Coordinates of C-alpha atoms in Angstrom, one line a residue:
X18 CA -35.2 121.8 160.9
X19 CA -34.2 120.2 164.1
X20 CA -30.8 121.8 166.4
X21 CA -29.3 117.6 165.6
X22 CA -29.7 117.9 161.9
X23 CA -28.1 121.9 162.1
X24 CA -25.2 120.7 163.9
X25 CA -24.7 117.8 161.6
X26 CA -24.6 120.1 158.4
X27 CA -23.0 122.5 160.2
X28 CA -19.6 120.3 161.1
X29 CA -19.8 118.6 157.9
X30 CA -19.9 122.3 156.2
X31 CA -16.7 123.1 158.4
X32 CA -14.9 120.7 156.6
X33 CA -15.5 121.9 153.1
X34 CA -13.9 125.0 152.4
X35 CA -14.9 128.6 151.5
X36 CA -13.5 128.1 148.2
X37 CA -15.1 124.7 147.4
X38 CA -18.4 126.1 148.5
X39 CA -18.5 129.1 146.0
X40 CA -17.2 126.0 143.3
X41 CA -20.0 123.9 144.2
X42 CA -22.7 127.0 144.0
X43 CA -21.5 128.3 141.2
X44 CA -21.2 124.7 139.0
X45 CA -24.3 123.7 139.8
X46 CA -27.1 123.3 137.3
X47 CA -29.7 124.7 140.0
X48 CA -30.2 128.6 139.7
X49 CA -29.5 129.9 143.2
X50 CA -30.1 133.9 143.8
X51 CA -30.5 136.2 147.0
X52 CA -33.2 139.0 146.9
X53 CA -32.8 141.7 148.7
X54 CA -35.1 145.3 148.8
X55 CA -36.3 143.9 145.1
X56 CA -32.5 143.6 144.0
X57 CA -30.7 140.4 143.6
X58 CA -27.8 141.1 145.7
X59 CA -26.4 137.7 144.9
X60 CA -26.8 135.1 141.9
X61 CA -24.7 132.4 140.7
X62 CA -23.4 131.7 136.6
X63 CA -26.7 129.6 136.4
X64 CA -28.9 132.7 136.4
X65 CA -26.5 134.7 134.0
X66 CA -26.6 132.1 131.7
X67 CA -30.5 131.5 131.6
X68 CA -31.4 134.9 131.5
X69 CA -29.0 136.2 129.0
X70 CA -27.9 139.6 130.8
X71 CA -24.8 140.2 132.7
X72 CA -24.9 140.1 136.5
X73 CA -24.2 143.7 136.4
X74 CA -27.5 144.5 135.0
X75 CA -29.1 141.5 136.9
X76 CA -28.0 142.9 139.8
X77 CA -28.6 146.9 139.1
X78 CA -32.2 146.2 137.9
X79 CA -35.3 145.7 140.0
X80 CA -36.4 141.7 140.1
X81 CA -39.7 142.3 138.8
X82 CA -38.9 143.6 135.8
X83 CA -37.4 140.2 134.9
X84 CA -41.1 138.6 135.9
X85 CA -43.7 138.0 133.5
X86 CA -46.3 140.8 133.9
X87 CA -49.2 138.3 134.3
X88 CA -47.3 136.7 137.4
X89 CA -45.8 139.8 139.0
X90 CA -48.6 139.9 141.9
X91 CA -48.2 137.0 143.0
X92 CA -44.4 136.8 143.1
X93 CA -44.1 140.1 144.7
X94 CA -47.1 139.5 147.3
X95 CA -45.3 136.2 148.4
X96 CA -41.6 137.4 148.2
X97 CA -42.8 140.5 151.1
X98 CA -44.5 138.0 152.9
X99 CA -41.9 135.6 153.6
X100 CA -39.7 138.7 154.6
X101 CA -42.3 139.1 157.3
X102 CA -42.2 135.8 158.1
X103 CA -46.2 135.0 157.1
X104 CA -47.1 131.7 156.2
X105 CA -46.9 131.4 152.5
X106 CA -46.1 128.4 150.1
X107 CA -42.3 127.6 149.9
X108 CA -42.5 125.7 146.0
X109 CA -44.5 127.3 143.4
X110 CA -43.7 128.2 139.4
X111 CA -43.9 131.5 137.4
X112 CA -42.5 132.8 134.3
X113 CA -39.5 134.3 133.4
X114 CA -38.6 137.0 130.2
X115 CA -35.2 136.4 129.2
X116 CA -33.6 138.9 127.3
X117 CA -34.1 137.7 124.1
X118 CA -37.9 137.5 124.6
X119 CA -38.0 134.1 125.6
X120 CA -40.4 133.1 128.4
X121 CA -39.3 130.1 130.3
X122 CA -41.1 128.7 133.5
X123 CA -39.3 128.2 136.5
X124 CA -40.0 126.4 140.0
X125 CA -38.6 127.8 143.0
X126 CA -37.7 126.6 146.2
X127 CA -38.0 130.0 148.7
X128 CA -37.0 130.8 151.9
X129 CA -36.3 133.4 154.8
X130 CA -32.4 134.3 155.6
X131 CA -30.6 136.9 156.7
X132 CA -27.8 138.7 154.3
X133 CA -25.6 140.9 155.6
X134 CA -27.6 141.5 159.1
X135 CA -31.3 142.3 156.8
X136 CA -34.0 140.4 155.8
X137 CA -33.5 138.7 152.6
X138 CA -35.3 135.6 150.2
X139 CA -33.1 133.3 149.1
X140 CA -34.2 130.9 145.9
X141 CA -33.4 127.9 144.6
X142 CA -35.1 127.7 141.0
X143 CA -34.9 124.7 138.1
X144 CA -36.0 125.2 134.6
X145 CA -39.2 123.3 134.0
X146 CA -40.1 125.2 130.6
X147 CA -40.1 121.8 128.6
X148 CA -41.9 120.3 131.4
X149 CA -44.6 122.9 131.2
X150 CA -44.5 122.6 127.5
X151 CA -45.0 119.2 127.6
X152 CA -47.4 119.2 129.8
X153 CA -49.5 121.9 127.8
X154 CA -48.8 119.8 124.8
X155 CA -50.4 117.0 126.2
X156 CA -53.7 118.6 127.1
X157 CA -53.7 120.2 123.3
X158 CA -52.7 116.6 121.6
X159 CA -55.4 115.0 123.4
X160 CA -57.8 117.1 122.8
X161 CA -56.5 117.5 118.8
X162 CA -57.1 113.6 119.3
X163 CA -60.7 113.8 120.8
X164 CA -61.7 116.0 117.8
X165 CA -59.8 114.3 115.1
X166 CA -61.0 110.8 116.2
X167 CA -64.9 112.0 116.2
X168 CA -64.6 113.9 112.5
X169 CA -62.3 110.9 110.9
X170 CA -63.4 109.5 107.7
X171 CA -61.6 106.1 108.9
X172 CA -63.2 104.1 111.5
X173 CA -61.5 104.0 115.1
X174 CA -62.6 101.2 117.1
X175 CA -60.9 100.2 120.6
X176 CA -61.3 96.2 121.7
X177 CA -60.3 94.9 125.1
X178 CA -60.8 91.5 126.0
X179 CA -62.3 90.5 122.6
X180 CA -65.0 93.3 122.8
X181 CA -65.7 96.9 121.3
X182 CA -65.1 98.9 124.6
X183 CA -65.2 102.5 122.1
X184 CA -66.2 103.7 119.0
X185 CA -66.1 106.4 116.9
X186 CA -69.0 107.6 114.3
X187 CA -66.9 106.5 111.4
X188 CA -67.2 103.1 112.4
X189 CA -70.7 103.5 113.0
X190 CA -71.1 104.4 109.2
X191 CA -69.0 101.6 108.0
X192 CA -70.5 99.3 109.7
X193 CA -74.4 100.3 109.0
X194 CA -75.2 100.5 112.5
X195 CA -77.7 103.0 114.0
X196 CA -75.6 104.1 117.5
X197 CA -72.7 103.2 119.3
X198 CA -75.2 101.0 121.5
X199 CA -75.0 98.7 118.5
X200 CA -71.1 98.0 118.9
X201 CA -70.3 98.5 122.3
X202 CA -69.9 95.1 124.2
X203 CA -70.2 93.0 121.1
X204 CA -66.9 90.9 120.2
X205 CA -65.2 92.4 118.0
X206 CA -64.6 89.6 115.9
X207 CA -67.9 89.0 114.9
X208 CA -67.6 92.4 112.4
X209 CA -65.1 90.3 110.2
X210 CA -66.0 87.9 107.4
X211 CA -65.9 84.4 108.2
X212 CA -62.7 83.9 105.3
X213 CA -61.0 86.1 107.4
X214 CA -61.7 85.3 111.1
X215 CA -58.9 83.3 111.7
X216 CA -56.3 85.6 109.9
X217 CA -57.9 88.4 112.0
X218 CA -57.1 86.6 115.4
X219 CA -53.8 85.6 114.6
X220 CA -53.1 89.7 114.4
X221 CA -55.5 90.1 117.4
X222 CA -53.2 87.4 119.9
X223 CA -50.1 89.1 118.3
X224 CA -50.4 91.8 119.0
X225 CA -51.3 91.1 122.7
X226 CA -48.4 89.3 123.0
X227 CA -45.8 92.5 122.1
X228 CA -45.1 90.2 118.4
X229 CA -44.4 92.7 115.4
X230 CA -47.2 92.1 112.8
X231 CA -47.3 93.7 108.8
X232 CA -48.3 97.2 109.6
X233 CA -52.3 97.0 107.8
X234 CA -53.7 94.3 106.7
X235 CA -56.5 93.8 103.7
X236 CA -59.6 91.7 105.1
X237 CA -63.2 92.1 104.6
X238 CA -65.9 92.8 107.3
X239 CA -69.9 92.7 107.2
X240 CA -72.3 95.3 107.6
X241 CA -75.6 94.8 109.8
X242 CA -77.1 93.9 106.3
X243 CA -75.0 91.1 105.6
X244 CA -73.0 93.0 102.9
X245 CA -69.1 92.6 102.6
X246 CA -66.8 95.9 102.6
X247 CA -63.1 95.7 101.5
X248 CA -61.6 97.3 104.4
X249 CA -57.7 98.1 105.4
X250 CA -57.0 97.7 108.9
X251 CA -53.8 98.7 111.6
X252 CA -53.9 97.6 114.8
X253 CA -51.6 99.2 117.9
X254 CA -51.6 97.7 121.7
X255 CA -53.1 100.4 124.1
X256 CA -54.8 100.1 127.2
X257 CA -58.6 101.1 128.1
X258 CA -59.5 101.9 131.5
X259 CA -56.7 99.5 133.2
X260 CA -56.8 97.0 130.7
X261 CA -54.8 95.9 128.0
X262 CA -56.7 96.6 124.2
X263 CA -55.9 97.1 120.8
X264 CA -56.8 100.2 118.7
X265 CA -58.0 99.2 115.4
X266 CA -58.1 102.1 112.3
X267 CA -60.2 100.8 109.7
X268 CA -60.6 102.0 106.2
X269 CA -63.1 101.5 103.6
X270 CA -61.1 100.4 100.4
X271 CA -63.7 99.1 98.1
X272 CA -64.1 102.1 95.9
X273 CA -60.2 102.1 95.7
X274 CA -60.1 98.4 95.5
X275 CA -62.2 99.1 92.0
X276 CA -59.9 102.1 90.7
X277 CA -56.6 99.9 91.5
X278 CA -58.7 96.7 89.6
X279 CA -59.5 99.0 86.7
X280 CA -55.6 100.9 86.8
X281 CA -54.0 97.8 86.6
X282 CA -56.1 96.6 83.3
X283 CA -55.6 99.7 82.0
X284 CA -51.7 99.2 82.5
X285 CA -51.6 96.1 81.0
X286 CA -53.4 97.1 77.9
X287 CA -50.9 99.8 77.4
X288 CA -47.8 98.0 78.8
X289 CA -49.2 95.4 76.1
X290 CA -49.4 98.4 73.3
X291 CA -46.2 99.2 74.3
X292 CA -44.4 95.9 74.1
X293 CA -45.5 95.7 70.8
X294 CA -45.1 98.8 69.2
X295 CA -43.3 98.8 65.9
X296 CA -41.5 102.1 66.5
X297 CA -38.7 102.5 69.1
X298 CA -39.7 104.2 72.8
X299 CA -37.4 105.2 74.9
X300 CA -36.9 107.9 77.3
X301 CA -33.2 109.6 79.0
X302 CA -32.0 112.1 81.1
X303 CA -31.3 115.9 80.2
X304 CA -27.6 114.3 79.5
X305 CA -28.8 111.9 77.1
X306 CA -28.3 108.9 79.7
X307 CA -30.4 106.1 78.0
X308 CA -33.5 105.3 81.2
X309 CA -35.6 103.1 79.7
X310 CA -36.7 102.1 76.2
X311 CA -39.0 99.1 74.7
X312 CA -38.4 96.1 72.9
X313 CA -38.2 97.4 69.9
X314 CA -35.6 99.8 70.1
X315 CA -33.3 97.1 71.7
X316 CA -33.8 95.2 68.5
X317 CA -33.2 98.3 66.6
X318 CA -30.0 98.7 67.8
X319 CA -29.1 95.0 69.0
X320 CA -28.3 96.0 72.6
X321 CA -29.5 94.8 75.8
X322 CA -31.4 96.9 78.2
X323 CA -28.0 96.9 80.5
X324 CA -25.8 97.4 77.7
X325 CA -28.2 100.4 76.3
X326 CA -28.6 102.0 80.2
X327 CA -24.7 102.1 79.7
X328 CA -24.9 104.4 76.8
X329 CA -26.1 108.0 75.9
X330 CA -28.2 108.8 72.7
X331 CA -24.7 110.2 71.5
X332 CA -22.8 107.3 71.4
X333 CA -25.1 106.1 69.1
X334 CA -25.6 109.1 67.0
X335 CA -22.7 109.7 64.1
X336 CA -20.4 112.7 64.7
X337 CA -21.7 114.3 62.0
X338 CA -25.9 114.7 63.7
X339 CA -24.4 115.9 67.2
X340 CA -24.5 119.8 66.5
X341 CA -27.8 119.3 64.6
X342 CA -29.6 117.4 67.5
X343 CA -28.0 119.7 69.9
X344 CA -29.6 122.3 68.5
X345 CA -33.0 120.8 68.9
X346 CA -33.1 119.5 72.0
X347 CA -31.6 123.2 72.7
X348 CA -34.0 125.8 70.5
X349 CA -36.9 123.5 70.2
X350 CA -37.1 120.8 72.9
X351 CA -36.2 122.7 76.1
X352 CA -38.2 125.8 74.7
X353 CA -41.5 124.9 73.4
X354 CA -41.4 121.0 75.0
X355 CA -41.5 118.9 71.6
X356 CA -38.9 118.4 68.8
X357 CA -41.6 117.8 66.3
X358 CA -40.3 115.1 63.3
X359 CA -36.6 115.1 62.4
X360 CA -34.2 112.5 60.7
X361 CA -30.5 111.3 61.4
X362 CA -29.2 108.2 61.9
X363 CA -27.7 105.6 64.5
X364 CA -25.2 103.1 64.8
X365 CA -25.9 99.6 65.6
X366 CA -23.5 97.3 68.0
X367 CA -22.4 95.8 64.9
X368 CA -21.3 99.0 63.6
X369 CA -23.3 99.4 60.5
X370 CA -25.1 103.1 60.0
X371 CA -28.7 103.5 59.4
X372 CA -31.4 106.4 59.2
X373 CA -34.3 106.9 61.8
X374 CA -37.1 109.7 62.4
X375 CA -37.4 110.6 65.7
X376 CA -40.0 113.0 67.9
X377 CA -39.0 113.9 71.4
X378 CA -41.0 115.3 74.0
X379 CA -39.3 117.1 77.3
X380 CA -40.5 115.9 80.5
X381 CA -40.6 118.6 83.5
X382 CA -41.0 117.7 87.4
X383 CA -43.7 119.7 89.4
X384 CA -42.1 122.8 89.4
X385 CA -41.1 122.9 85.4
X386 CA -37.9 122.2 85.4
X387 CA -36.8 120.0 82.9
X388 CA -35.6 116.3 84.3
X389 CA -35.5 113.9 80.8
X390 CA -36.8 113.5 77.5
X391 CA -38.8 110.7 76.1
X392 CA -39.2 110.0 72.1
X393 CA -40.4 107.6 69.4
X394 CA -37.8 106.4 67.0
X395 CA -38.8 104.7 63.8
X396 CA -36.1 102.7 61.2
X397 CA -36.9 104.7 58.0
X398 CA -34.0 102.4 56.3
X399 CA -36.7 100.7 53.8
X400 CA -38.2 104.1 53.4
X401 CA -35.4 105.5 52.1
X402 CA -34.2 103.0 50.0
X403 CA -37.8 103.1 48.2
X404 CA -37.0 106.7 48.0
X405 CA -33.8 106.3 46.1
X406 CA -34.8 104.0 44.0
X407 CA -37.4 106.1 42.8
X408 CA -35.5 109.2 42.4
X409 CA -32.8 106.4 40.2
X410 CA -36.2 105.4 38.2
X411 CA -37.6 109.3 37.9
X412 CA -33.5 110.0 36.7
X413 CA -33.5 107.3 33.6
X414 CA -37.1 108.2 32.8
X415 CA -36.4 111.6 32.1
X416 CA -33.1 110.8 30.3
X417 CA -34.8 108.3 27.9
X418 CA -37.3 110.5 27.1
X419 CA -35.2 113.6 26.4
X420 CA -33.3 111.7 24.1
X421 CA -36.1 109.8 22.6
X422 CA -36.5 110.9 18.4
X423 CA -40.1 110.3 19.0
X424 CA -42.4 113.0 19.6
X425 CA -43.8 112.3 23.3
X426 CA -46.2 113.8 25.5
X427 CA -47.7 113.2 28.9
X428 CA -50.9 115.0 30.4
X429 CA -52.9 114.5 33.4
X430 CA -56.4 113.8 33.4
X431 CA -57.6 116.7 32.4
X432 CA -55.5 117.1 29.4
X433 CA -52.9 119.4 30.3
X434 CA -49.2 118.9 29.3
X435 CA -47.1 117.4 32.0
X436 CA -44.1 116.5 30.0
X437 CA -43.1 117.9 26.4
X438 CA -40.2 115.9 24.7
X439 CA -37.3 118.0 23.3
X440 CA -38.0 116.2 19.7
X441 CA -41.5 118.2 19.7
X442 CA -39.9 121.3 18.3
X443 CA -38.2 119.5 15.4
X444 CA -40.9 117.4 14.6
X445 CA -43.7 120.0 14.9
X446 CA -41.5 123.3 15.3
X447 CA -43.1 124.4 18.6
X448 CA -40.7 125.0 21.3
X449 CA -41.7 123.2 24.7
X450 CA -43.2 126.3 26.4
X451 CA -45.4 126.6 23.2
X452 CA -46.7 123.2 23.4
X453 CA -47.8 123.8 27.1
X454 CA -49.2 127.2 26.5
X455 CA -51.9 125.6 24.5
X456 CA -53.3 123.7 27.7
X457 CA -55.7 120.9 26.8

């Protein structure tokens, strides 16, 4: 430091006074600290702060003890050097313990002064921990990269000025190719399918130019034997070796391309089922919130789907079924997943009453916890007006034959009595339970 440049600082520091000096040290976000005999004799609100103890114990405990143990030689060996005035290196970086067990790096800034008339080191430190970090970060992430780019199942293939300038084995594979030799330095656009060439430098000049394109694209490339593979491929701008490129992942979709082919005819063969089920579907939440139902429970009921996601299965349900179902859905539903086959009835929009049979299943997320039902719901209105009308017919059947003065009997195939007429035991003078003792 030149006697000009001492002078300069010197009359300008005359000017600021004692107090706006210790303001100024103390504010500052640089850790500033005096070492003395191993002791920090001085330290300003920065260093209290980082390191978590009080400056009473910063100040009554031995510097090294703050000093990571892997760093403590050098540290030491440089802080009594510069006391004796050797030629060591001013800026260098070592690790901190904090008092929570935190290790953070600092760089420091050391030099020679005198405090109070003795030798003393006084440092000027910054955090760099999140530098450090990100710096070792960096060197992990690209060697994660190195490995994960030469074991991925998805072809990685880098392209600058319309040739394959890197490769990794996935690619190789895909593309039926023996080595890298193969791909290296050929354009890149002669991998993809004539259909798709022109689609594929569209993306290409795109994304050259900084323009946002659709994430990944379907097109179809050819293997070295002529063969087309469905293939799914992102493309990000990089640069390779100065030069601006484009990074290409590339998936082989064909085997998916056939499940999603043979899902979607399965879905519309049972979307079709569905449609045209006779019965009623329809599925709700653990309130009874209608979610979804079919066709034939709109007509059912003669809702809409809006108007029925408006209602819950017991606004539809008669006062007189809502403690029944509720036990149900409570003892059987919730508890063993299934309802098994029960009757009551619902009411239409028009207002008229009318009987069903339902079954409900219980439908759980992941962790078992029940999130909706779903059921099939069947009109049993013609069913049970068949049923009265035989139990009317099985009524005046009976009567007409227990008043009869004729002497009837019915048997079954085999012979035996199934029906004795009351006019047997005057005609004959058997009673009824005599008549049917004597089987065939």
């Amino acid at each position: 430091m030149n006697k000009s440049f001492e002078r300069t600082t010197a009359n300008s520091l005359t000017k600021i006074s004692t107090e706006q000096l210790r303001l100024i040290v103390e504010k500052t976000n640089e850790i500033i600290l005096v070492l003395q005999n191993n002791l920090m004799v001085y330290c300003n609100q920065k260093v209290v702060e980082l390191a978590g103890y009080s400056e009473e114990k910063l100040k009554n405990t031995p510097f090294v003890e703050f000093i990571h143990p892997d760093d403590r030689p050098l540290v030491m060996e440089r802080y009594k050097k510069r006391l004796l005035e050797e030629d060591v290196p001013n800026i260098y970086s070592f690790r901190l313990i904090k008092k929570n067990g935190e290790i953070i790096w600092i760089q420091v800034n050391a030099v020679a002064i005198q405090w109070n008339g003795q030798p003393a080191s006084l440092s000027f430190a910054t955090n760099i921990s999140f530098q450090r970090l990100t710096q070792q970060a960096l060197q992990e992430s690209e060697e994660k990269y190195k490995n994960i780019v030469e074991i991925a199942h998805d072809a990685i293939v880098i392209h600058s000025e319309g040739k394959v300038v890197f490769t990794n084995p996935a690619a190789i594979r895909l593309l039926g190719m023996n080595s890298t030799a193969d791909l290296i330095g050929r354009p890149v656009i002669d991998f993809v399918h004539p259909d798709y060439r022109d689609f594929a430098i569209q993306r290409i000049q795109k994304l050259l130019k900084g323009e946002k394109i659709q994430p990944r694209a379907e097109e179809v490339f050819v293997r070295s034997d002529g063969m087309p593979v469905f293939v799914e491929v992102s493309g990000i701008p990089t640069t390779f070796n100065g030069k601006p490129a484009i990074q290409l992942i590339i998936r082989d979709i064909g085997e998916r391309k056939k499940q999603i082919e043979a899902l979607e005819a399965s879905e519309r063969k049972y979307r079709e089922l569905f449609e045209n089920l006779r019965d009623g579907w329809v599925s709700t939440d653990m309130d009874g919130h209608f979610i979804e139902c079919n066709q034939a429970f709109l007509d059912m009921l003669g809702y809409s789907m809006a108007e029925i996601k408006e209602k819950r299965y017991a606004d539809l349900t008669p006062q007189k079924w809502h403690q029944y179902e509720q036990k149900i859905v409570r003892e059987q539903i919730i508890k063993r997943g299934y309802s098994g086959i029960y009757e009551k009835e619902y009411i239409r929009k028009d207002g008229t009453v009318f009987p069903v049979e339902l079954s409900i299943y219980l439908q759980t997320n992941p962790s078992g916890k029940p999130m909706g039902m779903w059921g099939l719901i069947r009109n049993i209105s013609d069913r049970k007006t068949a049923q009265d009308a035989i139990a009317i017919s099985e009524h005046l059947y009976r009567l007409t034959l227990a008043n009869i003065s004729d002497a009837v009997f019915v048997t079954d195939n085999s012979g035996n009595f199934t029906f004795v007429c009351p006019s047997t035991e005057i005609i004959f003078g058997y009673t009824k339970d005599e008549v049917v003792s004597m089987g065939n």
